[in-house]
Short mmCIF file of C-alpha atoms in Angstrom, two decimals:
data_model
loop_
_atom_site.label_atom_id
_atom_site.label_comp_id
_atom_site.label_asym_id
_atom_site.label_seq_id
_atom_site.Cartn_x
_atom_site.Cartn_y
_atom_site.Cartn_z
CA UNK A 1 -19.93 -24.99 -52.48
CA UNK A 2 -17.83 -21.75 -53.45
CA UNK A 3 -14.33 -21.97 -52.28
CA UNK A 4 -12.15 -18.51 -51.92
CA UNK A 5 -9.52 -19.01 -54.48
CA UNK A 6 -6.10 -20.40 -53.15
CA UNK A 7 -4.11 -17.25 -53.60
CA UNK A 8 -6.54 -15.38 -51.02
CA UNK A 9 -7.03 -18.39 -49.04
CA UNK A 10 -2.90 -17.94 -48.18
CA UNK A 11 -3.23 -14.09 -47.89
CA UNK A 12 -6.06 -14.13 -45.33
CA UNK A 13 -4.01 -17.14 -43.62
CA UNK A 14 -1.23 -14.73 -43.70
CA UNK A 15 -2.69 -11.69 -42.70
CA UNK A 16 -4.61 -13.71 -39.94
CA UNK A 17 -1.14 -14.98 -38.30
CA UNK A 18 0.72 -11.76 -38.47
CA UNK A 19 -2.57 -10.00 -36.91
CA UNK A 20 -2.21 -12.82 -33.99
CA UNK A 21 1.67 -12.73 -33.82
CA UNK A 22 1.59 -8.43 -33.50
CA UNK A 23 -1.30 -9.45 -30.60
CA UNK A 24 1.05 -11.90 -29.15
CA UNK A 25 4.21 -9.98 -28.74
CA UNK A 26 2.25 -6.65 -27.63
CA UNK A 27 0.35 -8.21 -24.84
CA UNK A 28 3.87 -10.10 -23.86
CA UNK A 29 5.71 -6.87 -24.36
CA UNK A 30 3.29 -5.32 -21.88
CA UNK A 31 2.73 -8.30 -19.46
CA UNK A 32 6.85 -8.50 -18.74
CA UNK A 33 7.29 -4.67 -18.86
CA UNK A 34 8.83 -4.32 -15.59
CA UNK A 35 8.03 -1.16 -13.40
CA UNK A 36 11.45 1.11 -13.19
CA UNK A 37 10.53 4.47 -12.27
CA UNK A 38 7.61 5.18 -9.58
CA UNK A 39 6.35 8.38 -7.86
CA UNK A 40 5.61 8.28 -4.22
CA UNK A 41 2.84 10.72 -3.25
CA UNK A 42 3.12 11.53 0.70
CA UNK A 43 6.59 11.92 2.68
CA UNK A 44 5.46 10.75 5.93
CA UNK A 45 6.30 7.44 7.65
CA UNK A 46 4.95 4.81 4.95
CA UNK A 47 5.58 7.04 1.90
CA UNK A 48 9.50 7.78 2.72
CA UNK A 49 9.71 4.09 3.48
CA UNK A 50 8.29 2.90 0.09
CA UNK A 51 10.89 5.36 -1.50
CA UNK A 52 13.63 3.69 0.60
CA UNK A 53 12.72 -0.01 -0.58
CA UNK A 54 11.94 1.24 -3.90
CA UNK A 55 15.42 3.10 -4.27
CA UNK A 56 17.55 0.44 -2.52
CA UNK A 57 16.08 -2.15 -4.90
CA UNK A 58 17.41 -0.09 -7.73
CA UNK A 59 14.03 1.85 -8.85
CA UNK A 60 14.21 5.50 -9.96
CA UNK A 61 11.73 6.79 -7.28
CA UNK A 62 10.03 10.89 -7.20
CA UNK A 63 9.18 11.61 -3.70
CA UNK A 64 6.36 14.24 -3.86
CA UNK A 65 4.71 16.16 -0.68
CA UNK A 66 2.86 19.70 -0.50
CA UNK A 67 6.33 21.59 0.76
CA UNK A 68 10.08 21.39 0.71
CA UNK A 69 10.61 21.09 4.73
CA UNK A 70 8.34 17.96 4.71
CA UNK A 71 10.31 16.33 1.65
CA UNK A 72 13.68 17.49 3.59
CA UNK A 73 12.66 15.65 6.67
CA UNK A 74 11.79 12.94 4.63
CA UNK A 75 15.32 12.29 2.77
CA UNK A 76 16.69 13.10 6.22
CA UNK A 77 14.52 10.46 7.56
CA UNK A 78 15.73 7.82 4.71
CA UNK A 79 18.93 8.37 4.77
CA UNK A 80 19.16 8.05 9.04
CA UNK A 81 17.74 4.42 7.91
CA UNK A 82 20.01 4.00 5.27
CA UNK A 83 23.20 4.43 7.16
CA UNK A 84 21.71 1.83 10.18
CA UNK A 85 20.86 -0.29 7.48
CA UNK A 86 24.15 0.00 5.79
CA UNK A 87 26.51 0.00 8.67
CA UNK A 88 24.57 -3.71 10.01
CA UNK A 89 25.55 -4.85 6.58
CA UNK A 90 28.94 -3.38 6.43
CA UNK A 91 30.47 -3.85 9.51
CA UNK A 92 33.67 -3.61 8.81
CA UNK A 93 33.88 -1.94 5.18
CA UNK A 94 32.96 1.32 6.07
CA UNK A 95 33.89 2.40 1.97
CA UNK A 96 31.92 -0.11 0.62
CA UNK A 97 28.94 1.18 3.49
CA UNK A 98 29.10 4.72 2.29
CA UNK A 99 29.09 4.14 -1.35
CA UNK A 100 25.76 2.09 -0.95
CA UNK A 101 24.67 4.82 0.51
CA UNK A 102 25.41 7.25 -2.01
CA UNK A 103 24.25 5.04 -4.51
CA UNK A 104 20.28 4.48 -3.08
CA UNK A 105 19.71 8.45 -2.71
CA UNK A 106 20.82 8.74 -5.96
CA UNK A 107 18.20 7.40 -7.28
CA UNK A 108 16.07 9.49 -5.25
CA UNK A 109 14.40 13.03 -6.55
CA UNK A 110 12.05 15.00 -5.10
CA UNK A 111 8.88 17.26 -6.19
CA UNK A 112 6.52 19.73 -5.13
CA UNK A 113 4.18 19.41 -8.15
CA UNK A 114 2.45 16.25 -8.16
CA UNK A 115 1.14 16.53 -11.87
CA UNK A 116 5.09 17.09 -13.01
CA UNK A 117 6.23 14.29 -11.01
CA UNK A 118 3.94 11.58 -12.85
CA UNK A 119 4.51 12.77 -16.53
CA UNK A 120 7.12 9.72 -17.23
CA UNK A 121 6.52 7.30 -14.89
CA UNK A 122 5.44 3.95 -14.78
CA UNK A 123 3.87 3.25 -11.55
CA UNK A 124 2.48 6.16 -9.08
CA UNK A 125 1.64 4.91 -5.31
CA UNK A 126 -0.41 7.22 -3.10
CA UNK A 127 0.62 7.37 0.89
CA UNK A 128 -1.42 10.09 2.17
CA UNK A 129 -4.36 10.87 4.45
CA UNK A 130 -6.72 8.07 4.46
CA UNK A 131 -9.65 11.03 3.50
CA UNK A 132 -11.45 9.62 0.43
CA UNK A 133 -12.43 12.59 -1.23
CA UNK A 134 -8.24 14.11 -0.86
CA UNK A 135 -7.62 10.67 -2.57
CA UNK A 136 -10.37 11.24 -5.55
CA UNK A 137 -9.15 14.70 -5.81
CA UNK A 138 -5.48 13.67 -6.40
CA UNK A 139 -5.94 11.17 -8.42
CA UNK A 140 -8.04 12.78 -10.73
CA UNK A 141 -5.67 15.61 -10.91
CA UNK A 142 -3.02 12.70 -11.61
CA UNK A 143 -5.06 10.95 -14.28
CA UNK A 144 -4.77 13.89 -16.67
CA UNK A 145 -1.22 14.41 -16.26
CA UNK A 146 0.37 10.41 -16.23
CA UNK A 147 1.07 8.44 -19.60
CA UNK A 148 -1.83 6.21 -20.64
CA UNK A 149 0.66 3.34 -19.52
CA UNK A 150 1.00 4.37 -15.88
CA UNK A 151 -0.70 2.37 -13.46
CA UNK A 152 -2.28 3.56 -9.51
CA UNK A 153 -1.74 2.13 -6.53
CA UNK A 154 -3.06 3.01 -3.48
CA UNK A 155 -1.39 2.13 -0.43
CA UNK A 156 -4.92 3.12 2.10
CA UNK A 157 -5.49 0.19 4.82
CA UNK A 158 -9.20 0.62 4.95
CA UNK A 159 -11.21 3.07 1.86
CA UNK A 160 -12.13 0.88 -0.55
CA UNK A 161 -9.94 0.95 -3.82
CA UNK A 162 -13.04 1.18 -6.31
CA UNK A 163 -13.97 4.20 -4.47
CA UNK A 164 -10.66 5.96 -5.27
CA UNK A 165 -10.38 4.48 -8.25
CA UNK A 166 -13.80 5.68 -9.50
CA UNK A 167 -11.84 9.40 -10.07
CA UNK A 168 -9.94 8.41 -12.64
CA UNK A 169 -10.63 6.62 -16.49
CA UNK A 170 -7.64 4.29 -15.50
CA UNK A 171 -9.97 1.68 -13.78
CA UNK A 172 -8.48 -1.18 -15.80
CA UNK A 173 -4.53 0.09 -14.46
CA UNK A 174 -5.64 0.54 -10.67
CA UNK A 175 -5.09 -1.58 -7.99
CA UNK A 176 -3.85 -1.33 -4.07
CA UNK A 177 -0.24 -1.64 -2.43
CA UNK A 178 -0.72 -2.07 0.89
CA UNK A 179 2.46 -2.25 2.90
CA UNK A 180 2.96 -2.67 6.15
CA UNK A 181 4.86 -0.57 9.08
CA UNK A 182 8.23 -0.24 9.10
CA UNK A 183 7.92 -0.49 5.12
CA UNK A 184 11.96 -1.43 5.13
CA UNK A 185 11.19 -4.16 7.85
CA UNK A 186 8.15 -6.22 6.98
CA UNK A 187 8.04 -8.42 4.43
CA UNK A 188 4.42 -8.81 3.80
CA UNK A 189 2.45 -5.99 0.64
CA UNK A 190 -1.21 -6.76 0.39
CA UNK A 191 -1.85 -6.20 -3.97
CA UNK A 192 -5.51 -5.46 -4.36
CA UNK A 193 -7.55 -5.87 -7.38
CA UNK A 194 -10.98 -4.30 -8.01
CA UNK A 195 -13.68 -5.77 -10.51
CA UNK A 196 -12.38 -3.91 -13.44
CA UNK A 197 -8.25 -4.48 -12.36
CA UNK A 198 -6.65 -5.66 -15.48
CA UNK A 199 -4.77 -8.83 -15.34
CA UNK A 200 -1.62 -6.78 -17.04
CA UNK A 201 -1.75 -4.22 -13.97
CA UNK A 202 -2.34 -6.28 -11.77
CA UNK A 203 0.44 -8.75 -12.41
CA UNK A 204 2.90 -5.75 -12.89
CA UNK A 205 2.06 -5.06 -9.67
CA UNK A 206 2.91 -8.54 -7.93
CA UNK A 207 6.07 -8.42 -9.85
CA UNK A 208 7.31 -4.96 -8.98
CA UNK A 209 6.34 -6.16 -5.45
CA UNK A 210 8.46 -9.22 -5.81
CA UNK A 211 11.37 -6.74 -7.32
CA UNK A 212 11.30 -5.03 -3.95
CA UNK A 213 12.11 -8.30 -1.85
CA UNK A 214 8.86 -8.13 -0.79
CA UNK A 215 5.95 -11.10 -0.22
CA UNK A 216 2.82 -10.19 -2.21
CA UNK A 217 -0.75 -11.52 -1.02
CA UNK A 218 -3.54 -11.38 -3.68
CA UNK A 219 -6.53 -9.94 -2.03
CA UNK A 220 -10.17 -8.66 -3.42
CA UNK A 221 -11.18 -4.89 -2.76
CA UNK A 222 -13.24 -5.93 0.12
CA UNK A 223 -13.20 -4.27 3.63
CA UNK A 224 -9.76 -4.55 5.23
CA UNK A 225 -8.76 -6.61 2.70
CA UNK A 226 -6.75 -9.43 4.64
CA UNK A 227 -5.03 -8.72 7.77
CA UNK A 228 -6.93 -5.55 8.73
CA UNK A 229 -10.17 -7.80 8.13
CA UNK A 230 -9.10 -10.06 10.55
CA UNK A 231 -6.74 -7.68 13.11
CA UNK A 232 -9.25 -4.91 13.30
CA UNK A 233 -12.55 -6.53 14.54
CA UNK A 234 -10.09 -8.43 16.77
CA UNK A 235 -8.82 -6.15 18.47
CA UNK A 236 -12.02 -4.24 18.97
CA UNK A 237 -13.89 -7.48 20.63
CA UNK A 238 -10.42 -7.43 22.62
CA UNK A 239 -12.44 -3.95 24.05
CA UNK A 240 -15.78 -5.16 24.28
CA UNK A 241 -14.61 -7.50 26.70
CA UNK A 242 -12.76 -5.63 28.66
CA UNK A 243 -15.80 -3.20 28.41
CA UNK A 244 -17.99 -5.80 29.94
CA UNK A 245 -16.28 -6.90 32.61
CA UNK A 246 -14.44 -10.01 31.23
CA UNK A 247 -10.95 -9.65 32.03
CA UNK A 248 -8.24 -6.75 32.44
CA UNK A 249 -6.49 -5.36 29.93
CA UNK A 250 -3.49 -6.77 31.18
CA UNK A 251 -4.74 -10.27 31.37
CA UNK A 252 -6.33 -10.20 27.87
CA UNK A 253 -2.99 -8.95 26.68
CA UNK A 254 -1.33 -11.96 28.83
CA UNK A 255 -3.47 -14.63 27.34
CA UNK A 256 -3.02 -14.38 24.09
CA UNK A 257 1.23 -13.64 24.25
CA UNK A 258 1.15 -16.59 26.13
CA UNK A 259 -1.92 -19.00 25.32
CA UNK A 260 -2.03 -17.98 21.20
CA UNK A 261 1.43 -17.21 20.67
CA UNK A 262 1.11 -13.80 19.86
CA UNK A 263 4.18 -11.22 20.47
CA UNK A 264 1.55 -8.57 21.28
CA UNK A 265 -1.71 -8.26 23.08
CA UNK A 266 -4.12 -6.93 21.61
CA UNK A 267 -4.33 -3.41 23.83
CA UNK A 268 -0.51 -3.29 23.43
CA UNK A 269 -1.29 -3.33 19.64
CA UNK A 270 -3.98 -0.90 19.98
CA UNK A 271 -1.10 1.33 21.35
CA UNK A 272 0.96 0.77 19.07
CA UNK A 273 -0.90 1.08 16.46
CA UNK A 274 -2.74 4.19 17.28
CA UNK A 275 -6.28 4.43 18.44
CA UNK A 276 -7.58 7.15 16.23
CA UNK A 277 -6.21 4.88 13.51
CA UNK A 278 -8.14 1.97 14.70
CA UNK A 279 -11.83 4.08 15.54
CA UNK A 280 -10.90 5.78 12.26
CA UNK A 281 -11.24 2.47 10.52
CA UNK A 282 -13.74 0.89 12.67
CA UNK A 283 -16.24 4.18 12.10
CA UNK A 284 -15.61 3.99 8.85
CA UNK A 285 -16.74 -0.22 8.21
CA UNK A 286 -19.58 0.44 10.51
CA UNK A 287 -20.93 3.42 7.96
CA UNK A 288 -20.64 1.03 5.42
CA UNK A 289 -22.27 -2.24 6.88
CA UNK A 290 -23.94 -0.76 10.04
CA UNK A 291 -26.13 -4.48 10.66
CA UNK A 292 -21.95 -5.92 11.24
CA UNK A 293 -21.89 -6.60 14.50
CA UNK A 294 -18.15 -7.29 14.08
CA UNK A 295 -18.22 -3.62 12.67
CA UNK A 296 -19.90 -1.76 16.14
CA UNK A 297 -17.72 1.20 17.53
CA UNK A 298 -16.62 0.95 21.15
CA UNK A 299 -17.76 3.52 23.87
CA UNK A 300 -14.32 3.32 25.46
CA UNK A 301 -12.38 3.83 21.85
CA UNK A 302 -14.77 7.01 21.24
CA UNK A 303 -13.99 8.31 24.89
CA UNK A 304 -10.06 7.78 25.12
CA UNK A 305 -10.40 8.91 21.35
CA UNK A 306 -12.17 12.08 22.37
CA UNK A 307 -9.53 12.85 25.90
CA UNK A 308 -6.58 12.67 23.41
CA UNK A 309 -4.84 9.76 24.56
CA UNK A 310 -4.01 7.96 21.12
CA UNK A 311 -1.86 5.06 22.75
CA UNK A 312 2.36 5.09 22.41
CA UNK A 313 2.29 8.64 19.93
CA UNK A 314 0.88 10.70 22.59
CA UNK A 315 2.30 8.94 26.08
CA UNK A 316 -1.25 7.44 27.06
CA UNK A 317 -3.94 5.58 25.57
CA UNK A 318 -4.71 1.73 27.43
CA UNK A 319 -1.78 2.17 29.35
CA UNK A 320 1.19 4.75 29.89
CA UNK A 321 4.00 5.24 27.19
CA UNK A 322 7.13 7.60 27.10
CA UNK A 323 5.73 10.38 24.71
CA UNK A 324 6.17 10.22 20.84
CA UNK A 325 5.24 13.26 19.31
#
């Protein structure tokens, strides 16, 4: 048998190990490179609140929306949080309160140019309209402009995250961030992986979750993911029973606060909530599995829908509310 000389032997041995040792410590490099700076596409309710967790957990964070007076009542927003949040936990060191204050919205920026925003960042999360074609549109715009390293999150609560994803050549480094309402309040981020989400991105994603004091929840890129999966068709066969005659709103509210524990009812929620939100996601499960029976709009949705009363936002919707907006 014809042996490769023993000089070689130790030079391919050699060259083997290094080859494995550079493939080691690059993978590890990338596996524990922890997310710093993030962009936060949107300014509105969830967006300014990811800044606010992102910046008070010591994150350099670009806030980016389509106009200065959006972004201005945005910061405004933040910081009216801030100093609540501060003065709870400085009671009675009202230097110490202001300088944490100070300190968070400095390491906030903001941006008109979405494409300028992204060009050095690590991690860009998306908190806009849940339209999926605005989402494909900015993200594809964004994929041009962010460093090959940068991975997407979208923080949507119902489009699938291989749709939006499918926009972009960064399917490997895109996942979801779903957080929850108030953002600076609940503890709970739902981290979504598609098919093709890389194990790297997506446990970059659970950590810079964890870095925000936050509880991540693994979940597939399936409709609704976890709690919306299990909320949604809830509190839609919370309607159809009402709808047929089983019970008042009030007493189907009434039975589960008191008989399952719950610290809402399920039309109190729907309020709450919003119930062009809720038809907006129920419409848009029944388009894509129309045999669901779980996934069937509601007559009474589509007609309160259609008068305008959206629940707590607009002073009427299953019952009466002091008016929002």
């Amino acid at each position: 048998m014809h042996r490769t000389p023993r000089p070689w032997r130790r030079r391919l041995d050699m060259a083997f190990a290094t080859h494995c040792l550079v493939r080691c410590l690059s993978s590890s490099a990338a596996r524990h490179a922890a997310i710093k700076h993030i962009t936060v596409i949107g300014g509105g309710l969830m967006g300014a609140g990811i800044a606010q967790v992102a910046a008070t957990t010591g994150h350099t964070v670009v806030l980016v929306d389509t106009s200065e007076d959006i972004l201005k009542k945005s910061t405004q927003g933040i910081e009216g949080s801030l100093k609540r949040v501060a003065k709870k936990k400085f009671a009675d060191k009202p230097e110490a309160a202001a300088e944490f204050l100070q300190k968070v919205l400095k390491n906030i920026s903001t941006n008109t140019d979405a494409s300028s925003a992204v060009r050095s960042t690590d991690l860009v999360v998306e908190a806009i309209v849940e339209n999926l074609k605005v989402k494909q549109s900015l993200f594809s715009s964004l994929d041009k402009a962010a460093p090959e390293h940068t991975i997407f999150a979208s923080n949507t609560s119902s489009l699938p995250i291989t749709d939006i994803a499918s926009a972009t050549t960064r399917l490997d480094r895109f996942g979801g961030l779903h957080f929850f309402n108030p953002v600076p309040m609940m503890k709970l981020v739902e981290v979504v992986r598609t098919s093709q989400t890389s194990q790297m991105a997506f446990d970059a994603l659970t950590d810079f979750t964890k870095a925000l004091g936050k509880h991540p929840v693994s979940c597939m890129d399936t409709p609704g993911f976890l709690v919306n999966r299990l909320l949604v068709p809830y509190m839609m066969e919370a309607i159809r029973l009402h709808e047929r005659g089983h019970g008042s709103k009030e007493d189907i509210d009434m039975a589960m606060k008191l008989g399952a524990g719950y610290p809402m009812g399920p039309f109190e929620l729907l309020d709450y909530v919003g119930l062009d939100t809720s038809k907006f996601i129920i419409d848009g499960w029944h388009a894509m599995e129309p045999e669901n029976p779980l996934f069937a709009p509601s007559p009474m949705l589509n007609k309160l829908v259609a008068e305008g009363k959206l629940g707590k936002k607009t002073g009427e919707g299953f019952y009466k509310h002091k008016k929002t907006l």
